[in-house]
Amino acid sequence: MLNRVKLHFLALSVFGESSRHLATVLLSVLVIFILSSVLFISSSIKYTVTTALENEADMTVQRVRGGMLAQVPLSWEKDIVNIRGIDSVSPRVWGRYFTKPKGKSFLIIGVDFLDSNANKALSKIVGSTDLKKFLNAHNMLVSAKVKSWMKKRFYTDSYSFLSADGEFIKMNIYATLPKNSDLLSNDVIIMPIDDARKILGIKEGYVTDFVLNVPNDAQKVFIEDKLSSLHFDIRVVSKKESLAAYDESFNFRNGFFLTLFMILLATFSLILYQRYTQSYSTQKRQIGIYRALGWSIKDILTLKFYEIVVIILGSYVTGVGLAYIFVYIANAPVLRDIFLGSGNFSPDVVLIPVIDFSALSSIFLLYAIPFVASVLIPVWKIAVSDPKEAML
Amino acid sequence: MNPILLNTQVQIYLFGESILYIFMIMAFIISLHILLKWDFDSFSDEQYRLERRSYLVITILLFVFAVKFMLLPYFVFTIDSLNTLVPGAMCAAGVISANSYGLELLFVKLFVVFILSWWLMINYYDLQAKNYPFFKIKYGLYIAVFVLITLELWLDFAYFGNIDIHQPVSCCSALFGQLEGANPLPFGLDTKTMLILFYSIFVTLAILILTKQDITALIFSGLFLYISYYSVVYFFGTYVYELPTHKCPFCMFQKEYHYIGYLIWGSLFGGVFLTADSILCKKVLNVDTSKSKIYGLLLITVFVFTVSAVVLIYRFQNGTWL
Amino acid sequence: MSPIVEIEGLKRFYNTPAERVEVLKGINLSIERGETLILKGVSGSGKTTLLSIIAGLDRPSEGKVLVEGEAIAKLPDNHLSHFRGRHIGMVFQHYNLIEHFSVKDNVSVPLVPMNLRYQKVGQRVEDAMKKANISHKSDMLAARLSGGEKQRCTIARAIVTNPEIVICDEPTANLDRENAIKFLDILKNLHNMGKTIIIATHDSIFESLNFSHTVVYMSDGEIEKSESIE
């Protein structure tokens, strides 16, 4: 296949004629860079969301009335616990609070500090916060984004919420939630369950929903069926469904990018095709000389093949490397906003390096196939150059 | 739009397949031309032009083969990753059974790779001779390949376009598990007999290849593929998953199992294909292919060693059989 | 021993839409092993086309061409190319060096498809450069050589595969008199090595060739006469 003599000639034709390849390589690196940046950002976000969801409960039980979510009576808890195979059922009180009818919104989560399950989860988040002290007054924990939003509006240490009954409830900002990479918590406010009830208008004896776990994977479908038949207005959402919903939304964004990228790719292919077709006239003679000196069409094609492989792999590694630096070290300025949106408290996310086989192989295929496809015919034309060229 | 078709990997996969198909059409037209106009004894410019064009067909088919070769694992990988979108699916097994096209597509795919590799082998021997002796077989076979690839492309779109993400599918445990005590193995075999068969067919096959009993070796390589499939799914696979009830040909492609499925299935199909290609070339073209037959046998041996090693490593680490 | 080149009824024509242009109109020629043959004729007489066909660079339209007993007209490309590489050394009128390669790399071009070991290639290249008296410039880029040096580099490239036949197309056309005379010395060396040499030229300097050779006169696609000179 490739002995040292041929390697030497490969090096001559790749590096000896680097001016011929320079533009191609630069263009390729740019294309790969854009493509991999987009895919890196999206797989990183996807990873963050998925891991966040992994930590969520397996199923959520809601109540639907007239097609809208309704408050769930606490009395359902008994029915749910009675089903075998269900583990750790906990009621949740949460909801959205809009600062103005069309303004920003917070996600208010009420925490029952007597519930040990919830406590454990919370102590993970708040860490050092002294819970007892926190509970003694109308205190809340807010995310860093929410805090800075409030500060801009001169609510430096408390905020007055307009409750569902039309009363103002003043909550003290007790502490800031630790800044982590969790995308889902950028607009979160955590407060004691009673205050949350008042602000969100959830009656005593009712909750927003229940979450529960099913330890045995094989039973999930079965338990979902059983839960669904408990009440006529019950709705069960499984973790898998929410994962699928997120997946779908990412696919949509990726699909959008891919469509844009296809246009870029088509341009890239056309330029490549043209470059290689033009290089025919300059290479015709050299290849003719090779042919006259005993190189067969196959020998030329082999040389050209390796030449292309070197260019493809070289640009691939460079492009992906640059994208890695751009996304995970420089944190993808500009591009990130397109993905995360800057609407409601755009999350201040640090992109976690996720290098998966999926993104890498996708990038490679999406770049290498059109590359080879656009140069294949020009290269064949060069390879069959007439050895008579050498006599002219 | 069907959300499956919006999946990045599905789009890239279909995009790749479509580009290949455009080249296949080009190669098809040139092949027809060659079949109709070829006259090796002629001194005409037309004939020399055809000889140069035949290199374009070869280049295209090498390109197609290389990309198909890469797209095969990518395809498996893609449908595996779709399991989050399809309710009920835990791995590729569920996704591929999401509609009736899935399995057909997989079979056609494997067959295309097999025929394409055979074509490349015929081409190799055609170029070695001084008068293109096999051009008729070569280009005739290409027409068949083209028909197959047309079918494959249609199945590609039919399959991905018809995955209903609201229709729950079964997961692999339901597809391959022993439901109601029924024995899923062929010919009423039990696991022990199956394993004896597996190893004895392998040894027989090796002997047949080494002693050049071509036709029998061909039959045995088919038999070996068949018995290997069942052995991997119902025995060796359970050691990969370290769970006696987990029976699935696809889960082993996942990261949790270090992607070992690619090695296992790759070496099995690669080895059997190479062996069968060599024997077919020997019989049809009457050329010496003993070297590539040995390579095929080597790949099959890699397969047998890999699956055996999985079991032995488990035995060694846990001190017990499953 | 059979002749190394045997040509019978060789015709070469090009079909243009308007007419058929005949460049070679039925050539019969046979060249013995070790013979030196000089093709003479004005430009357009078909010398270059005849050389191209013998070298397997061009295909005949009709007739039989045997080189080393091989019917090269109908060889598939890969066989023809390798045949050319092994049996024929070419010295072109315009040298045809790859300008951005060093002398050494230029000389090794014909050896690349032969799958030889690296050391062996180096040795053969070294050898050929010594014979052609160009070793001292082995690492210089071809573009920076003088005319005579380029010629010697081309000769080194032509003999690096140790071919039986060396074909030269107008080898002295771009040389000054001094270098042309040096070239004749090299030819003599090749002749003494037992090579079959075929030269197309209209340079009168070959009349001073001091070893036995055959002169073939061509005009208008046909062989007019041939004479042996002792």
Tab-separated table of C-alpha atoms in Angstrom, chain B:
chain	number	residue	atom	x	y	z
B	1	MET	CA	-42.770	17.243	10.018
B	2	ASN	CA	-41.922	13.920	11.535
B	3	PRO	CA	-39.547	14.694	14.425
B	4	ILE	CA	-37.457	11.660	13.503
B	5	LEU	CA	-36.563	13.345	10.226
B	6	LEU	CA	-35.435	16.400	12.197
B	7	ASN	CA	-32.886	14.407	14.133
B	8	THR	CA	-29.399	15.584	13.203
B	9	GLN	CA	-27.968	12.130	12.772
B	10	VAL	CA	-30.881	10.882	10.708
B	11	GLN	CA	-30.511	13.910	8.468
B	12	ILE	CA	-26.790	13.361	8.032
B	13	TYR	CA	-27.352	9.691	7.354
B	14	LEU	CA	-30.026	10.312	4.719
B	15	PHE	CA	-27.955	13.104	3.213
B	16	GLY	CA	-24.970	10.769	2.869
B	17	GLU	CA	-27.050	8.018	1.332
B	18	SER	CA	-28.603	10.421	-1.163
B	19	ILE	CA	-25.236	11.776	-2.303
B	20	LEU	CA	-23.978	8.247	-2.817
B	21	TYR	CA	-27.026	7.476	-4.865
B	22	ILE	CA	-26.354	10.352	-7.252
B	23	PHE	CA	-22.927	8.858	-7.923
B	24	MET	CA	-24.427	5.429	-8.314
B	25	ILE	CA	-26.709	6.779	-11.034
B	26	MET	CA	-23.689	8.192	-12.804
B	27	ALA	CA	-21.849	4.895	-12.533
B	28	PHE	CA	-24.967	3.099	-13.718
B	29	ILE	CA	-25.141	5.140	-16.922
B	30	ILE	CA	-21.447	4.593	-17.638
B	31	SER	CA	-21.822	0.866	-16.909
B	32	LEU	CA	-24.695	0.539	-19.361
B	33	HIS	CA	-22.638	2.378	-21.919
B	34	ILE	CA	-19.690	0.073	-21.341
B	35	LEU	CA	-21.826	-3.061	-21.516
B	36	LEU	CA	-23.288	-1.955	-24.844
B	37	LYS	CA	-20.260	-0.429	-26.548
B	38	TRP	CA	-17.283	-2.348	-25.188
B	39	ASP	CA	-15.043	-3.844	-27.844
B	40	PHE	CA	-11.640	-4.617	-26.441
B	41	ASP	CA	-10.071	-5.416	-29.816
B	42	SER	CA	-10.992	-2.077	-31.290
B	43	PHE	CA	-8.382	0.656	-31.758
B	44	SER	CA	-11.005	3.372	-31.736
B	45	ASP	CA	-10.844	6.438	-29.530
B	46	GLU	CA	-14.271	5.461	-28.243
B	47	GLN	CA	-12.868	2.252	-26.764
B	48	TYR	CA	-9.960	4.038	-25.072
B	49	ARG	CA	-12.402	6.566	-23.701
B	50	LEU	CA	-14.506	3.742	-22.257
B	51	GLU	CA	-11.400	2.248	-20.653
B	52	ARG	CA	-10.685	5.585	-18.987
B	53	ARG	CA	-14.325	5.922	-17.941
B	54	SER	CA	-14.217	2.499	-16.349
B	55	TYR	CA	-11.776	4.039	-13.881
B	56	LEU	CA	-14.462	6.533	-12.948
B	57	VAL	CA	-16.823	3.664	-12.177
B	58	ILE	CA	-14.144	2.007	-10.073
B	59	THR	CA	-13.418	5.254	-8.240
B	60	ILE	CA	-17.101	5.838	-7.593
B	61	LEU	CA	-17.659	2.330	-6.309
B	62	LEU	CA	-14.628	2.522	-4.036
B	63	PHE	CA	-16.008	5.777	-2.664
B	64	VAL	CA	-19.479	4.283	-2.243
B	65	PHE	CA	-18.099	1.200	-0.558
B	66	ALA	CA	-15.941	3.198	1.827
B	67	VAL	CA	-18.816	5.467	2.810
B	68	LYS	CA	-21.329	2.620	3.106
B	69	PHE	CA	-18.812	0.862	5.270
B	70	MET	CA	-18.701	3.876	7.576
B	71	LEU	CA	-22.444	4.488	7.383
B	72	LEU	CA	-23.319	0.973	8.528
B	73	PRO	CA	-22.106	1.443	12.115
B	74	TYR	CA	-23.341	5.028	11.963
B	75	PHE	CA	-26.781	3.725	11.048
B	76	VAL	CA	-26.796	1.353	14.007
B	77	PHE	CA	-25.536	4.140	16.202
B	78	THR	CA	-28.231	6.496	14.936
B	79	ILE	CA	-31.155	4.185	15.507
B	80	ASP	CA	-29.698	3.362	18.879
B	81	SER	CA	-29.713	7.022	19.837
B	82	LEU	CA	-33.302	7.371	18.638
B	83	ASN	CA	-34.462	5.212	21.544
B	84	THR	CA	-35.098	8.358	23.573
B	85	LEU	CA	-37.630	9.532	20.998
B	86	VAL	CA	-39.478	6.284	20.511
B	87	PRO	CA	-41.592	5.287	23.512
B	88	GLY	CA	-40.846	1.890	24.941
B	89	ALA	CA	-37.509	1.465	23.189
B	90	MET	CA	-34.409	0.946	25.305
B	91	CYS	CA	-31.970	0.369	22.458
B	92	ALA	CA	-31.791	-0.074	18.703
B	93	ALA	CA	-33.763	-3.314	18.836
B	94	GLY	CA	-36.960	-1.492	19.698
B	95	VAL	CA	-36.347	1.316	17.223
B	96	ILE	CA	-35.635	-0.995	14.326
B	97	SER	CA	-38.881	-2.820	14.960
B	98	ALA	CA	-40.821	0.459	15.035
B	99	ASN	CA	-42.121	-0.406	11.583
B	100	SER	CA	-41.861	-3.276	9.180
B	101	TYR	CA	-39.189	-1.586	7.018
B	102	GLY	CA	-36.523	-1.560	9.702
B	103	LEU	CA	-35.354	-5.147	9.605
B	104	GLU	CA	-35.666	-5.347	5.821
B	105	LEU	CA	-33.462	-2.268	5.584
B	106	LEU	CA	-30.838	-3.806	7.836
B	107	PHE	CA	-30.741	-6.977	5.767
B	108	VAL	CA	-30.534	-5.109	2.474
B	109	LYS	CA	-27.730	-3.000	3.914
B	110	LEU	CA	-25.671	-5.984	4.931
B	111	PHE	CA	-26.299	-7.578	1.573
B	112	VAL	CA	-25.234	-4.430	-0.282
B	113	VAL	CA	-21.952	-4.331	1.616
B	114	PHE	CA	-21.452	-7.999	0.793
B	115	ILE	CA	-22.134	-7.587	-2.936
B	116	LEU	CA	-20.080	-4.399	-3.139
B	117	SER	CA	-17.100	-6.087	-1.550
B	118	TRP	CA	-17.502	-8.930	-4.008
B	119	TRP	CA	-17.572	-6.436	-6.860
B	120	LEU	CA	-14.359	-4.824	-5.671
B	121	MET	CA	-12.725	-8.215	-5.519
B	122	ILE	CA	-13.802	-9.075	-9.067
B	123	ASN	CA	-12.506	-5.698	-10.168
B	124	TYR	CA	-9.162	-6.431	-8.575
B	125	TYR	CA	-8.765	-9.613	-10.591
B	126	ASP	CA	-10.110	-7.946	-13.714
B	127	LEU	CA	-7.364	-5.329	-13.579
B	128	GLN	CA	-4.693	-7.938	-12.941
B	129	ALA	CA	-5.350	-9.609	-16.275
B	130	LYS	CA	-4.247	-8.099	-19.557
B	131	ASN	CA	-7.544	-8.152	-21.433
B	132	TYR	CA	-10.286	-7.233	-18.961
B	133	PRO	CA	-11.657	-10.798	-18.954
B	134	PHE	CA	-14.387	-10.165	-16.386
B	135	PHE	CA	-15.830	-6.906	-17.634
B	136	LYS	CA	-19.202	-8.488	-18.418
B	137	ILE	CA	-19.558	-10.078	-14.971
B	138	LYS	CA	-18.325	-6.888	-13.378
B	139	TYR	CA	-20.695	-4.479	-15.039
B	140	GLY	CA	-23.580	-6.940	-15.046
B	141	LEU	CA	-23.137	-7.361	-11.311
B	142	TYR	CA	-23.020	-3.614	-10.948
B	143	ILE	CA	-26.470	-3.325	-12.525
B	144	ALA	CA	-27.691	-5.722	-9.802
B	145	VAL	CA	-25.940	-3.662	-7.134
B	146	PHE	CA	-27.633	-0.566	-8.481
B	147	VAL	CA	-31.073	-2.155	-8.207
B	148	LEU	CA	-30.283	-3.210	-4.631
B	149	ILE	CA	-29.089	0.243	-3.689
B	150	THR	CA	-32.199	1.792	-5.178
B	151	LEU	CA	-34.203	-0.507	-2.943
B	152	GLU	CA	-32.005	0.412	-0.005
B	153	LEU	CA	-32.496	4.142	-0.535
B	154	TRP	CA	-36.243	3.689	-0.778
B	155	LEU	CA	-36.220	1.640	2.433
B	156	ASP	CA	-34.091	4.315	4.118
B	157	PHE	CA	-36.720	6.943	3.549
B	158	ALA	CA	-39.642	4.580	4.124
B	159	TYR	CA	-38.177	3.474	7.421
B	160	PHE	CA	-37.226	6.825	8.906
B	161	GLY	CA	-40.277	8.557	7.489
B	162	ASN	CA	-42.634	6.077	9.081
B	163	ILE	CA	-41.413	5.833	12.639
B	164	ASP	CA	-44.392	6.838	14.757
B	165	ILE	CA	-43.092	8.435	17.919
B	166	HIS	CA	-46.438	8.037	19.635
B	167	GLN	CA	-46.688	4.328	18.985
B	168	PRO	CA	-44.961	2.404	21.768
B	169	VAL	CA	-42.619	-0.364	20.655
B	170	SER	CA	-41.304	-3.314	22.563
B	171	CYS	CA	-37.907	-3.218	24.140
B	172	CYS	CA	-35.326	-5.876	23.476
B	173	SER	CA	-36.250	-7.936	26.511
B	174	ALA	CA	-39.703	-8.411	25.031
B	175	LEU	CA	-38.392	-9.035	21.513
B	176	PHE	CA	-35.716	-11.557	22.357
B	177	GLY	CA	-36.693	-12.813	25.794
B	178	GLN	CA	-38.093	-16.252	26.349
B	179	LEU	CA	-41.781	-15.482	26.550
B	180	GLU	CA	-43.970	-18.125	28.108
B	181	GLY	CA	-41.105	-20.555	28.249
B	182	ALA	CA	-40.946	-20.981	24.483
B	183	ASN	CA	-37.510	-21.871	23.147
B	184	PRO	CA	-36.328	-19.167	20.759
B	185	LEU	CA	-33.420	-21.222	19.414
B	186	PRO	CA	-33.747	-22.868	15.987
B	187	PHE	CA	-34.255	-26.613	15.603
B	188	GLY	CA	-35.194	-26.923	19.288
B	189	LEU	CA	-31.558	-26.586	20.326
B	190	ASP	CA	-30.646	-25.975	23.917
B	191	THR	CA	-27.811	-23.646	24.848
B	192	LYS	CA	-25.279	-26.388	25.430
B	193	THR	CA	-25.858	-28.107	22.085
B	194	MET	CA	-25.831	-24.746	20.398
B	195	LEU	CA	-22.417	-23.940	21.816
B	196	ILE	CA	-21.055	-27.336	20.833
B	197	LEU	CA	-22.382	-26.689	17.340
B	198	PHE	CA	-20.910	-23.188	17.327
B	199	TYR	CA	-17.392	-24.321	18.113
B	200	SER	CA	-17.501	-27.445	15.983
B	201	ILE	CA	-18.782	-25.526	12.948
B	202	PHE	CA	-15.993	-23.022	13.468
B	203	VAL	CA	-13.339	-25.745	13.572
B	204	THR	CA	-14.869	-27.511	10.556
B	205	LEU	CA	-15.002	-24.252	8.648
B	206	ALA	CA	-11.358	-23.544	9.424
B	207	ILE	CA	-10.350	-27.012	8.220
B	208	LEU	CA	-12.467	-26.693	5.086
B	209	ILE	CA	-10.898	-23.333	4.240
B	210	LEU	CA	-7.380	-24.559	4.867
B	211	THR	CA	-7.934	-27.709	2.816
B	212	LYS	CA	-9.635	-25.717	0.013
B	213	GLN	CA	-12.989	-27.500	0.071
B	214	ASP	CA	-14.580	-24.445	-1.457
B	215	ILE	CA	-18.235	-25.305	-1.932
B	216	THR	CA	-18.551	-26.983	1.444
B	217	ALA	CA	-16.712	-24.087	3.069
B	218	LEU	CA	-19.197	-21.679	1.493
B	219	ILE	CA	-22.132	-23.610	2.919
B	220	PHE	CA	-20.460	-23.831	6.297
B	221	SER	CA	-19.691	-20.137	6.423
B	222	GLY	CA	-23.402	-19.460	5.902
B	223	LEU	CA	-24.208	-21.962	8.612
B	224	PHE	CA	-21.636	-20.365	10.881
B	225	LEU	CA	-23.187	-16.915	10.394
B	226	TYR	CA	-26.591	-18.361	11.296
B	227	ILE	CA	-25.484	-20.208	14.412
B	228	SER	CA	-23.261	-17.288	15.470
B	229	TYR	CA	-26.210	-14.949	15.422
B	230	TYR	CA	-28.124	-17.128	17.868
B	231	SER	CA	-25.078	-17.857	19.973
B	232	VAL	CA	-24.260	-14.192	20.380
B	233	VAL	CA	-27.833	-13.136	21.134
B	234	TYR	CA	-28.721	-15.968	23.475
B	235	PHE	CA	-25.439	-16.866	25.078
B	236	PHE	CA	-22.395	-14.633	24.542
B	237	GLY	CA	-24.466	-11.462	24.735
B	238	THR	CA	-25.654	-12.287	28.229
B	239	TYR	CA	-22.013	-12.281	29.322
B	240	VAL	CA	-21.460	-8.920	27.671
B	241	TYR	CA	-24.394	-7.551	29.677
B	242	GLU	CA	-23.516	-9.699	32.699
B	243	LEU	CA	-27.199	-10.473	33.069
B	244	PRO	CA	-28.626	-13.874	32.115
B	245	THR	CA	-31.966	-12.400	31.047
B	246	HIS	CA	-30.611	-9.627	28.836
B	247	LYS	CA	-30.784	-10.961	25.303
B	248	CYS	CA	-30.254	-8.390	22.608
B	249	PRO	CA	-28.052	-8.038	19.530
B	250	PHE	CA	-28.069	-4.237	19.689
B	251	CYS	CA	-27.480	-3.110	23.277
B	252	MET	CA	-23.824	-4.126	22.997
B	253	PHE	CA	-23.310	-1.227	20.584
B	254	GLN	CA	-23.840	1.157	23.471
B	255	LYS	CA	-21.220	2.969	25.447
B	256	GLU	CA	-22.011	1.060	28.648
B	257	TYR	CA	-20.619	-2.037	26.998
B	258	HIS	CA	-17.572	-0.230	25.556
B	259	TYR	CA	-19.038	-0.394	22.035
B	260	ILE	CA	-17.925	-4.024	21.906
B	261	GLY	CA	-20.820	-4.829	19.574
B	262	TYR	CA	-18.947	-3.134	16.738
B	263	LEU	CA	-16.019	-5.498	17.216
B	264	ILE	CA	-18.164	-8.604	17.633
B	265	TRP	CA	-20.545	-8.056	14.738
B	266	GLY	CA	-17.906	-6.328	12.595
B	267	SER	CA	-15.461	-9.225	12.783
B	268	LEU	CA	-18.213	-11.792	12.269
B	269	PHE	CA	-19.737	-10.174	9.188
B	270	GLY	CA	-16.379	-8.994	7.849
B	271	GLY	CA	-14.901	-12.463	8.184
B	272	VAL	CA	-17.830	-14.346	6.708
B	273	PHE	CA	-18.217	-11.839	3.860
B	274	LEU	CA	-14.538	-11.952	2.976
B	275	THR	CA	-14.480	-15.746	3.016
B	276	ALA	CA	-17.633	-16.035	0.941
B	277	ASP	CA	-16.439	-13.340	-1.509
B	278	SER	CA	-13.159	-15.160	-2.028
B	279	ILE	CA	-14.848	-18.490	-2.620
B	280	LEU	CA	-17.346	-16.952	-5.023
B	281	CYS	CA	-14.510	-15.272	-6.920
B	282	LYS	CA	-12.611	-18.519	-7.073
B	283	LYS	CA	-15.619	-20.387	-8.426
B	284	VAL	CA	-16.933	-17.765	-10.837
B	285	LEU	CA	-13.671	-16.275	-12.119
B	286	ASN	CA	-11.395	-19.240	-11.589
B	287	VAL	CA	-8.656	-17.168	-9.968
B	288	ASP	CA	-6.508	-17.877	-6.957
B	289	THR	CA	-8.013	-16.258	-3.862
B	290	SER	CA	-6.459	-18.347	-1.126
B	291	LYS	CA	-4.837	-15.320	0.495
B	292	SER	CA	-8.036	-13.369	1.053
B	293	LYS	CA	-9.726	-16.550	2.249
B	294	ILE	CA	-7.105	-16.767	4.968
B	295	TYR	CA	-7.757	-13.150	5.932
B	296	GLY	CA	-11.456	-13.983	6.156
B	297	LEU	CA	-10.693	-16.937	8.388
B	298	LEU	CA	-8.504	-14.699	10.545
B	299	LEU	CA	-11.366	-12.254	11.059
B	300	ILE	CA	-13.718	-15.090	11.953
B	301	THR	CA	-11.128	-16.310	14.440
B	302	VAL	CA	-10.936	-12.827	15.949
B	303	PHE	CA	-14.706	-13.009	16.361
B	304	VAL	CA	-14.614	-16.425	18.032
B	305	PHE	CA	-11.801	-15.313	20.337
B	306	THR	CA	-13.600	-12.096	21.272
B	307	VAL	CA	-16.856	-13.743	22.269
B	308	SER	CA	-15.037	-16.540	24.081
B	309	ALA	CA	-12.862	-14.022	25.896
B	310	VAL	CA	-15.924	-12.123	27.097
B	311	VAL	CA	-17.216	-15.292	28.740
B	312	LEU	CA	-13.845	-16.307	30.166
B	313	ILE	CA	-13.137	-12.853	31.562
B	314	TYR	CA	-16.502	-12.918	33.294
B	315	ARG	CA	-15.747	-16.370	34.672
B	316	PHE	CA	-12.334	-15.211	35.826
B	317	GLN	CA	-13.578	-12.050	37.516
B	318	ASN	CA	-16.655	-13.487	39.158
B	319	GLY	CA	-15.587	-17.044	39.753
B	320	THR	CA	-18.856	-18.377	38.415
B	321	TRP	CA	-20.822	-18.869	35.207
B	322	LEU	CA	-23.988	-16.938	34.544
